[in-house]
Short mmCIF file of C-alpha atoms and ligand atoms in Angstrom, two decimals:
data_model
loop_
_atom_site.label_atom_id
_atom_site.label_comp_id
_atom_site.label_asym_id
_atom_site.label_seq_id
_atom_site.Cartn_x
_atom_site.Cartn_y
_atom_site.Cartn_z
CA MET A 1137 0.15 0.00 0.02
CA ALA A 1138 1.18 3.54 -1.02
CA ARG A 1139 2.30 5.81 1.93
CA PRO A 1140 -0.23 8.37 2.62
CA ASP A 1141 2.33 11.12 1.88
CA ALA A 1142 3.82 9.45 -1.33
CA VAL A 1143 1.90 11.66 -3.51
CA ARG A 1144 2.40 12.17 -7.22
CA LEU A 1145 2.81 15.75 -7.47
CA LYS A 1146 2.74 18.08 -10.44
CA VAL A 1147 5.40 20.15 -10.28
CA LEU A 1148 6.23 23.56 -12.06
CA LEU A 1149 10.14 23.80 -12.45
CA VAL A 1150 11.00 27.41 -13.27
CA ASP A 1151 14.88 28.21 -14.54
CA ASP A 1152 16.38 30.10 -17.24
CA GLN A 1153 19.08 27.91 -17.83
CA LEU A 1154 17.94 24.86 -19.94
CA SER A 1155 20.70 22.47 -18.90
CA HIS A 1156 19.53 22.95 -15.11
CA ARG A 1157 16.03 22.63 -16.01
CA ALA A 1158 16.84 19.22 -18.12
CA ALA A 1159 18.84 17.59 -14.94
CA LEU A 1160 16.35 18.73 -12.17
CA SER A 1161 13.36 17.65 -14.79
CA ALA A 1162 14.69 13.98 -15.37
CA GLU A 1163 15.38 13.86 -11.35
CA LEU A 1164 11.64 14.58 -10.76
CA GLN A 1165 10.40 12.08 -13.32
CA ALA A 1166 12.59 9.61 -11.87
CA MET A 1167 10.89 10.16 -8.34
CA GLY A 1168 7.62 9.67 -9.83
CA HIS A 1169 6.38 13.28 -10.27
CA ASP A 1170 5.16 15.06 -13.51
CA VAL A 1171 6.70 18.24 -14.62
CA VAL A 1172 6.17 21.15 -16.15
CA GLU A 1173 8.77 23.80 -17.26
CA ALA A 1174 9.11 27.49 -17.68
CA GLY A 1175 12.16 29.24 -18.65
CA ASN A 1176 11.06 32.59 -17.02
CA ALA A 1177 8.98 34.28 -14.41
CA GLU A 1178 6.07 35.52 -16.79
CA ASP A 1179 5.70 32.07 -18.48
CA ALA A 1180 5.69 30.48 -14.86
CA VAL A 1181 2.94 32.80 -13.69
CA ALA A 1182 0.82 32.10 -16.57
CA LEU A 1183 1.51 28.22 -16.18
CA PHE A 1184 0.80 28.51 -12.58
CA THR A 1185 -2.65 30.17 -13.26
CA SER A 1186 -3.52 27.91 -16.06
CA LEU A 1187 -2.37 24.43 -14.76
CA ARG A 1188 -2.54 24.87 -10.66
CA PRO A 1189 0.79 22.56 -9.99
CA ASP A 1190 1.16 21.09 -6.85
CA ALA A 1191 4.81 22.53 -6.18
CA VAL A 1192 6.74 25.08 -7.43
CA LEU A 1193 10.56 24.70 -7.92
CA LEU A 1194 11.55 28.65 -8.87
CA ASP A 1195 14.89 29.75 -10.01
CA VAL A 1196 15.73 33.47 -7.90
CA ALA A 1197 17.94 35.07 -10.68
CA MET A 1198 16.69 34.89 -14.20
CA PRO A 1199 16.40 37.57 -17.01
CA GLY A 1200 13.80 40.18 -16.61
CA HIS A 1201 11.45 39.34 -13.75
CA ASN A 1202 13.32 37.32 -10.97
CA GLY A 1203 11.90 34.39 -8.84
CA HIS A 1204 10.93 36.78 -6.02
CA TRP A 1205 8.27 38.83 -8.43
CA ALA A 1206 6.93 35.58 -9.81
CA ALA A 1207 6.68 34.13 -6.13
CA GLN A 1208 4.66 37.28 -5.32
CA GLN A 1209 2.55 37.07 -8.42
CA ILE A 1210 1.57 33.29 -7.51
CA ARG A 1211 0.53 33.91 -4.04
CA GLN A 1212 -1.55 37.07 -5.26
CA ALA A 1213 -3.11 34.44 -7.94
CA GLU A 1214 -4.57 31.78 -5.06
CA PRO A 1215 -5.60 34.20 -2.22
CA GLU A 1216 -7.37 31.40 -0.54
CA GLY A 1217 -4.91 28.68 -1.78
CA TRP A 1218 -1.32 27.31 -0.94
CA THR A 1219 1.29 25.97 -3.44
CA PRO A 1220 4.69 25.21 -1.95
CA ILE A 1221 7.04 27.20 -3.66
CA LEU A 1222 10.81 26.30 -3.09
CA PHE A 1223 13.53 28.74 -4.30
CA LEU A 1224 16.63 27.65 -6.55
CA SER A 1225 19.63 29.63 -5.89
CA GLY A 1226 23.27 29.26 -6.32
CA CYS A 1227 24.14 31.36 -3.34
CA VAL A 1228 21.72 32.72 -0.75
CA SER A 1229 22.68 35.33 2.00
CA ASP A 1230 20.65 35.77 4.91
CA VAL A 1231 19.20 38.97 3.48
CA ASP A 1232 18.19 37.03 0.16
CA LEU A 1233 16.60 33.94 2.13
CA ALA A 1234 14.48 36.63 4.10
CA ALA A 1235 13.45 38.61 1.12
CA GLY A 1236 12.57 35.07 -0.72
CA ILE A 1237 10.32 33.87 2.34
CA GLU A 1238 8.88 37.51 2.66
CA ALA A 1239 7.92 37.30 -1.19
CA GLY A 1240 6.05 34.14 -0.87
CA GLY A 1241 8.66 31.15 -0.72
CA ASP A 1242 8.54 28.37 1.56
CA ASP A 1243 12.16 27.05 1.37
CA TYR A 1244 15.39 27.26 -0.69
CA LEU A 1245 17.08 24.84 -2.56
CA PHE A 1246 21.01 25.51 -3.10
CA LYS A 1247 22.31 24.61 -6.73
CA PRO A 1248 23.44 22.63 -7.90
CA VAL A 1249 20.71 20.40 -6.40
CA SER A 1250 21.16 17.24 -4.39
CA PRO A 1251 19.17 14.74 -5.60
CA VAL A 1252 18.99 13.58 -1.69
CA VAL A 1253 18.16 16.78 -0.69
CA LEU A 1254 15.63 17.36 -3.22
CA GLN A 1255 13.84 14.14 -2.67
CA ALA A 1256 13.85 15.06 1.14
CA LYS A 1257 12.30 18.44 0.40
CA LEU A 1258 9.71 17.13 -1.81
CA ARG A 1259 8.66 14.58 0.33
CA ALA A 1260 8.48 17.27 3.28
CA MET A 1261 6.18 19.14 0.57
CA GLN A 1262 4.23 15.79 -0.31
CA ARG A 1263 3.26 15.63 3.11
CA LEU A 1264 2.12 19.22 3.40
CA TRP A 1265 -0.01 18.57 0.48
CA SER A 1266 -1.86 15.60 1.66
CA LEU A 1267 -2.51 17.62 4.85
CA HIS A 1268 -3.53 20.59 2.78
CA HIS A 1269 -5.93 18.51 0.46
CA GLN A 1270 -7.20 16.73 3.42
CA LEU A 1271 -8.04 19.99 5.28
CA GLN A 1272 -9.48 21.30 1.89
CA ILE A 1273 -12.05 18.39 1.96
CA LEU A 1274 -12.91 18.73 5.49
CA THR A 1275 -13.64 22.50 4.70
CA ASP A 1276 -16.00 21.33 1.82
CA GLN A 1277 -17.60 18.98 3.70
CA LEU A 1278 -18.08 21.35 6.58
CA ARG A 1279 -19.02 24.31 4.52
CA ALA A 1280 -22.02 21.79 2.68
CA SER A 1281 -22.90 20.36 5.91
CA ASN A 1282 -23.42 24.36 7.28
CA ALA A 1283 -25.59 24.86 3.89
CA ASP A 1284 -27.89 22.00 4.85
CA LEU A 1285 -28.14 22.88 8.48
CA GLN A 1286 -29.08 26.27 7.24
CA VAL A 1287 -31.79 25.16 4.94
CA GLN A 1288 -33.04 22.37 7.73
CA SER A 1289 -32.98 25.27 10.24
CA LEU A 1290 -35.51 27.21 8.17
CA HIS A 1291 -37.78 24.09 6.96
CA ASP A 1292 -40.27 21.75 8.37
CA PRO A 1293 -39.09 18.61 8.02
CA LEU A 1294 -42.55 16.46 7.99
CA THR A 1295 -44.17 19.03 4.85
CA GLY A 1296 -40.73 20.91 3.76
CA LEU A 1297 -42.58 24.19 3.98
CA ALA A 1298 -41.00 26.95 6.01
CA ASN A 1299 -40.82 26.23 9.81
CA ARG A 1300 -41.60 28.71 12.31
CA ARG A 1301 -38.39 30.37 12.28
CA GLY A 1302 -38.51 30.65 8.67
CA LEU A 1303 -41.48 32.14 8.69
CA ASP A 1304 -40.66 34.74 11.18
CA ILE A 1305 -37.78 35.72 9.05
CA ARG A 1306 -39.59 36.15 6.28
CA LEU A 1307 -42.45 37.77 7.55
CA ASP A 1308 -40.03 40.40 8.91
CA GLU A 1309 -38.68 41.16 5.77
CA ALA A 1310 -42.31 41.37 4.20
CA LEU A 1311 -43.70 43.72 6.56
CA ARG A 1312 -40.59 45.90 6.13
CA THR A 1313 -40.73 45.75 2.83
CA ALA A 1314 -44.64 46.56 2.78
CA ARG A 1315 -44.08 49.43 5.14
CA ARG A 1316 -41.28 50.83 2.60
CA GLU A 1317 -43.41 50.63 -0.60
CA HIS A 1318 -47.19 51.49 1.10
CA GLN A 1319 -47.98 48.09 -0.29
CA PRO A 1320 -50.80 45.76 1.13
CA LEU A 1321 -49.64 42.75 2.83
CA THR A 1322 -51.97 39.76 3.29
CA LEU A 1323 -51.25 37.12 6.10
CA ILE A 1324 -53.52 34.00 6.19
CA LEU A 1325 -53.39 31.63 9.71
CA CYS A 1326 -55.52 28.44 8.36
CA ASP A 1327 -55.76 25.14 10.27
CA VAL A 1328 -57.11 21.79 9.31
CA ASP A 1329 -60.61 21.36 10.55
CA ASN A 1330 -61.25 18.87 13.09
CA PHE A 1331 -57.74 17.42 12.91
CA LYS A 1332 -57.53 16.29 16.41
CA ALA A 1333 -60.40 13.73 15.64
CA TYR A 1334 -58.86 12.86 12.53
CA ASN A 1335 -55.88 11.72 14.60
CA ASP A 1336 -57.42 10.02 16.81
CA THR A 1337 -59.82 8.27 14.61
CA ALA A 1338 -57.15 7.27 11.68
CA GLY A 1339 -53.80 7.74 13.75
CA HIS A 1340 -50.60 10.19 13.87
CA LEU A 1341 -49.08 8.40 10.83
CA GLN A 1342 -52.02 8.85 8.46
CA GLY A 1343 -52.39 12.34 10.07
CA ASP A 1344 -49.17 13.02 9.15
CA GLN A 1345 -49.77 12.13 5.52
CA CYS A 1346 -52.74 14.23 5.30
CA LEU A 1347 -50.69 17.15 6.59
CA ILE A 1348 -48.07 16.54 3.79
CA ARG A 1349 -50.87 16.91 1.15
CA ILE A 1350 -52.43 19.71 2.47
CA ALA A 1351 -48.84 21.38 2.50
CA GLN A 1352 -48.37 20.37 -1.03
CA VAL A 1353 -51.36 22.30 -2.08
CA LEU A 1354 -50.53 25.27 -0.06
CA GLY A 1355 -46.91 25.20 -1.45
CA GLU A 1356 -48.09 24.93 -4.90
CA THR A 1357 -50.67 28.09 -4.53
CA SER A 1358 -48.21 30.14 -3.03
CA ARG A 1359 -45.77 30.10 -5.86
CA ARG A 1360 -45.32 33.77 -6.79
CA PRO A 1361 -41.61 35.13 -6.09
CA ARG A 1362 -42.68 36.59 -2.72
CA ASP A 1363 -45.29 34.46 -1.50
CA LEU A 1364 -44.86 32.03 1.43
CA ALA A 1365 -46.53 28.87 2.76
CA GLY A 1366 -45.00 27.79 6.12
CA ARG A 1367 -46.19 25.59 8.96
CA PHE A 1368 -46.95 27.41 11.84
CA GLY A 1369 -47.18 24.45 14.42
CA GLY A 1370 -49.24 21.00 14.24
CA GLU A 1371 -52.13 21.56 11.93
CA GLU A 1372 -51.65 25.23 11.18
CA PHE A 1373 -50.30 26.88 8.42
CA VAL A 1374 -49.44 30.42 7.35
CA ILE A 1375 -49.82 31.83 3.91
CA LEU A 1376 -47.74 35.25 3.22
CA LEU A 1377 -49.02 36.89 0.25
CA PRO A 1378 -47.17 40.47 -0.27
CA GLY A 1379 -48.67 43.30 -2.69
CA THR A 1380 -52.19 41.40 -2.52
CA SER A 1381 -55.22 43.33 -1.39
CA HIS A 1382 -58.38 42.12 0.37
CA SER A 1383 -59.92 41.45 -2.78
CA GLY A 1384 -56.96 39.75 -3.97
CA ALA A 1385 -56.59 37.78 -0.79
CA MET A 1386 -60.40 36.63 -0.94
CA TYR A 1387 -59.89 35.43 -4.44
CA PHE A 1388 -56.95 33.34 -3.59
CA ALA A 1389 -58.60 32.03 -0.50
CA LYS A 1390 -61.61 30.76 -2.81
CA GLY A 1391 -58.93 29.26 -4.77
CA LEU A 1392 -57.26 27.26 -2.32
CA GLN A 1393 -60.67 26.34 -0.51
CA ARG A 1394 -61.59 24.86 -4.21
CA LEU A 1395 -58.29 22.97 -4.60
CA ILE A 1396 -58.75 21.66 -1.01
CA HIS A 1397 -62.12 20.42 -2.00
CA GLN A 1398 -60.89 18.85 -5.04
CA LEU A 1399 -58.13 16.88 -3.06
CA ALA A 1400 -60.97 15.15 -1.30
CA LEU A 1401 -58.87 13.86 1.29
CA PRO A 1402 -61.34 11.69 3.18
CA HIS A 1403 -61.82 12.71 7.01
CA PRO A 1404 -62.35 9.48 8.99
CA ALA A 1405 -64.17 11.45 12.09
CA THR A 1406 -66.20 14.51 10.12
CA ASP A 1407 -69.79 14.65 11.27
CA GLY A 1408 -71.74 15.58 8.07
CA ARG A 1409 -68.49 15.98 5.86
CA THR A 1410 -66.86 13.30 4.31
CA CYS A 1411 -63.44 15.07 3.22
CA VAL A 1412 -60.78 17.23 4.90
CA THR A 1413 -61.34 20.83 4.91
CA LEU A 1414 -59.54 23.86 6.02
CA SER A 1415 -60.54 27.29 7.76
CA GLY A 1416 -58.65 30.33 7.43
CA GLY A 1417 -58.41 33.75 8.99
CA ILE A 1418 -57.19 36.63 6.73
CA THR A 1419 -55.81 39.75 7.32
CA THR A 1420 -54.80 42.38 4.92
CA VAL A 1421 -52.99 45.81 6.13
CA VAL A 1422 -50.94 48.56 4.59
CA PRO A 1423 -48.20 48.38 7.30
CA ASP A 1424 -47.33 51.44 9.22
CA GLY A 1425 -44.98 52.26 12.15
CA ASN A 1426 -47.21 50.29 14.48
CA THR A 1427 -47.83 47.24 12.50
CA THR A 1428 -46.00 44.18 14.10
CA ILE A 1429 -45.85 40.42 13.09
CA GLU A 1430 -47.69 39.90 16.43
CA SER A 1431 -50.12 41.99 15.54
CA LEU A 1432 -51.02 40.77 12.29
CA LEU A 1433 -50.91 37.32 13.50
CA SER A 1434 -53.15 37.99 16.22
CA ARG A 1435 -55.70 39.36 13.56
CA ALA A 1436 -55.57 36.63 11.65
CA ASP A 1437 -56.03 33.98 14.58
CA ALA A 1438 -58.89 36.32 15.28
CA ALA A 1439 -60.46 36.08 12.02
CA LEU A 1440 -59.69 32.30 12.18
CA TYR A 1441 -61.57 31.68 15.33
CA THR A 1442 -64.50 33.59 13.62
CA ALA A 1443 -64.23 31.24 10.37
CA LYS A 1444 -64.47 28.24 12.77
CA SER A 1445 -67.37 29.74 14.78
CA LEU A 1446 -69.19 30.34 11.25
CA GLY A 1447 -69.06 26.44 10.78
CA ARG A 1448 -65.81 26.24 9.46
CA ASP A 1449 -64.58 25.16 5.88
CA ARG A 1450 -64.48 28.90 5.23
CA PHE A 1451 -61.58 31.58 4.95
CA PHE A 1452 -62.69 34.82 7.03
CA CYS A 1453 -61.66 38.18 6.27
CA PHE A 1454 -60.80 40.36 9.49
CA GLU A 1455 -61.06 43.70 7.94
CA THR A 1456 -64.32 43.05 5.55
CA GLN A 1457 -66.05 40.95 7.61
CA THR A 1458 -66.88 38.70 4.88
CA ASP A 1459 -65.70 35.13 4.35
CA THR A 1460 -65.37 32.71 1.44
CA ARG A 1461 -68.96 31.35 1.32
CA THR A 1462 -70.30 35.16 1.24
CA GLY A 1463 -67.40 37.55 0.07
CA LEU A 1464 -67.47 38.57 -3.64
CA ALA A 1465 -65.13 36.73 -5.93
CA GLU A 1466 -63.84 39.73 -7.61
CA VAL A 1467 -60.96 39.28 -10.22
CA PRO A 1468 -58.67 40.71 -8.19
CA ASP A 1469 -55.60 42.75 -8.27
CA TYR A 1470 -53.75 39.50 -7.00
CA ASP A 1471 -52.42 38.85 -10.32
CA ARG A 1472 -50.18 41.70 -10.55
CA GLU A 1473 -46.81 39.91 -10.16
CA GLN A 1474 -45.30 37.64 -12.29
CA GLY A 1475 -45.80 34.03 -11.41
CA SER A 1476 -49.31 34.37 -10.21
CA THR A 1477 -51.12 31.48 -9.08
CA ALA A 1478 -54.28 32.65 -10.36
CA THR A 1479 -54.44 30.18 -13.28
CA LEU A 1480 -53.76 27.21 -10.99
CA PHE A 1481 -57.87 28.46 -9.43
MG1 MG U 1341 18.94 31.73 -13.46
#
């Protein structure tokens, strides 16, 4: 089994003298590495950018730009990366060595390069490369996990809709936008009728399936870019419709109610009805400085309570004191934004 540090490296070899390059290149290839050669600093930087080698052997003294310049360019080309750079030099004073490290180099090799020293230095570079590579993989995995966690933290695992936290964030954004743009904001709080009886009769697993189907309809109907359906908790859902007036909200609710009827989910425990229904409370405001999320939810909740009191299976609007069974189905200004769900109804 190969040693973990025995990595085949792609080495960029930079030296203006062909004979030096040829000798080093042969040694590197004999050690099992791939070699890319450059004869000056400009070519070295261009090859580094296009080929992204694993290590760079870089002559210091070259016509035109020297190795220190090339090292600086290479470091600038990979601000988040790290590729080992070993300078090649005939004679190195303390000052030269310090300048080379300052320019971005990691180590020095003295010419003529001893094959034993070259192999030892490259072995060290391989180890560092392996560690760096593992760190990169772990960092990528961590980033992906964080992104997943972020999504999970804002969504309800059962229905896939926004959860309470996701709702809070979007409600806050929508309220600020509506206040700034003096636009109406509609919030609907809805609830599956007689859901406790459903669970008691059919069991909680079947109850979950019912919630998933209902949530699917809510998600599909709230598809304008700024609309949002979320699970408020239990069998309660919130629908947020920015830029939607009273009449638009009533139109939306009538359409939603129709879709729930068409879904025709059997309710095992309703008296007099056979299918699952929704009741909802609607509130629409052009928010001012006094409007809060809590006040909106409270008004929608009061409207939901009224809808239940009126016999369920209806959406009641707080401001107009009408419900989807009595209110006018005006063709509304709900349809103003692209991606309207009006065609679904
Ligand atoms: Mg030279």
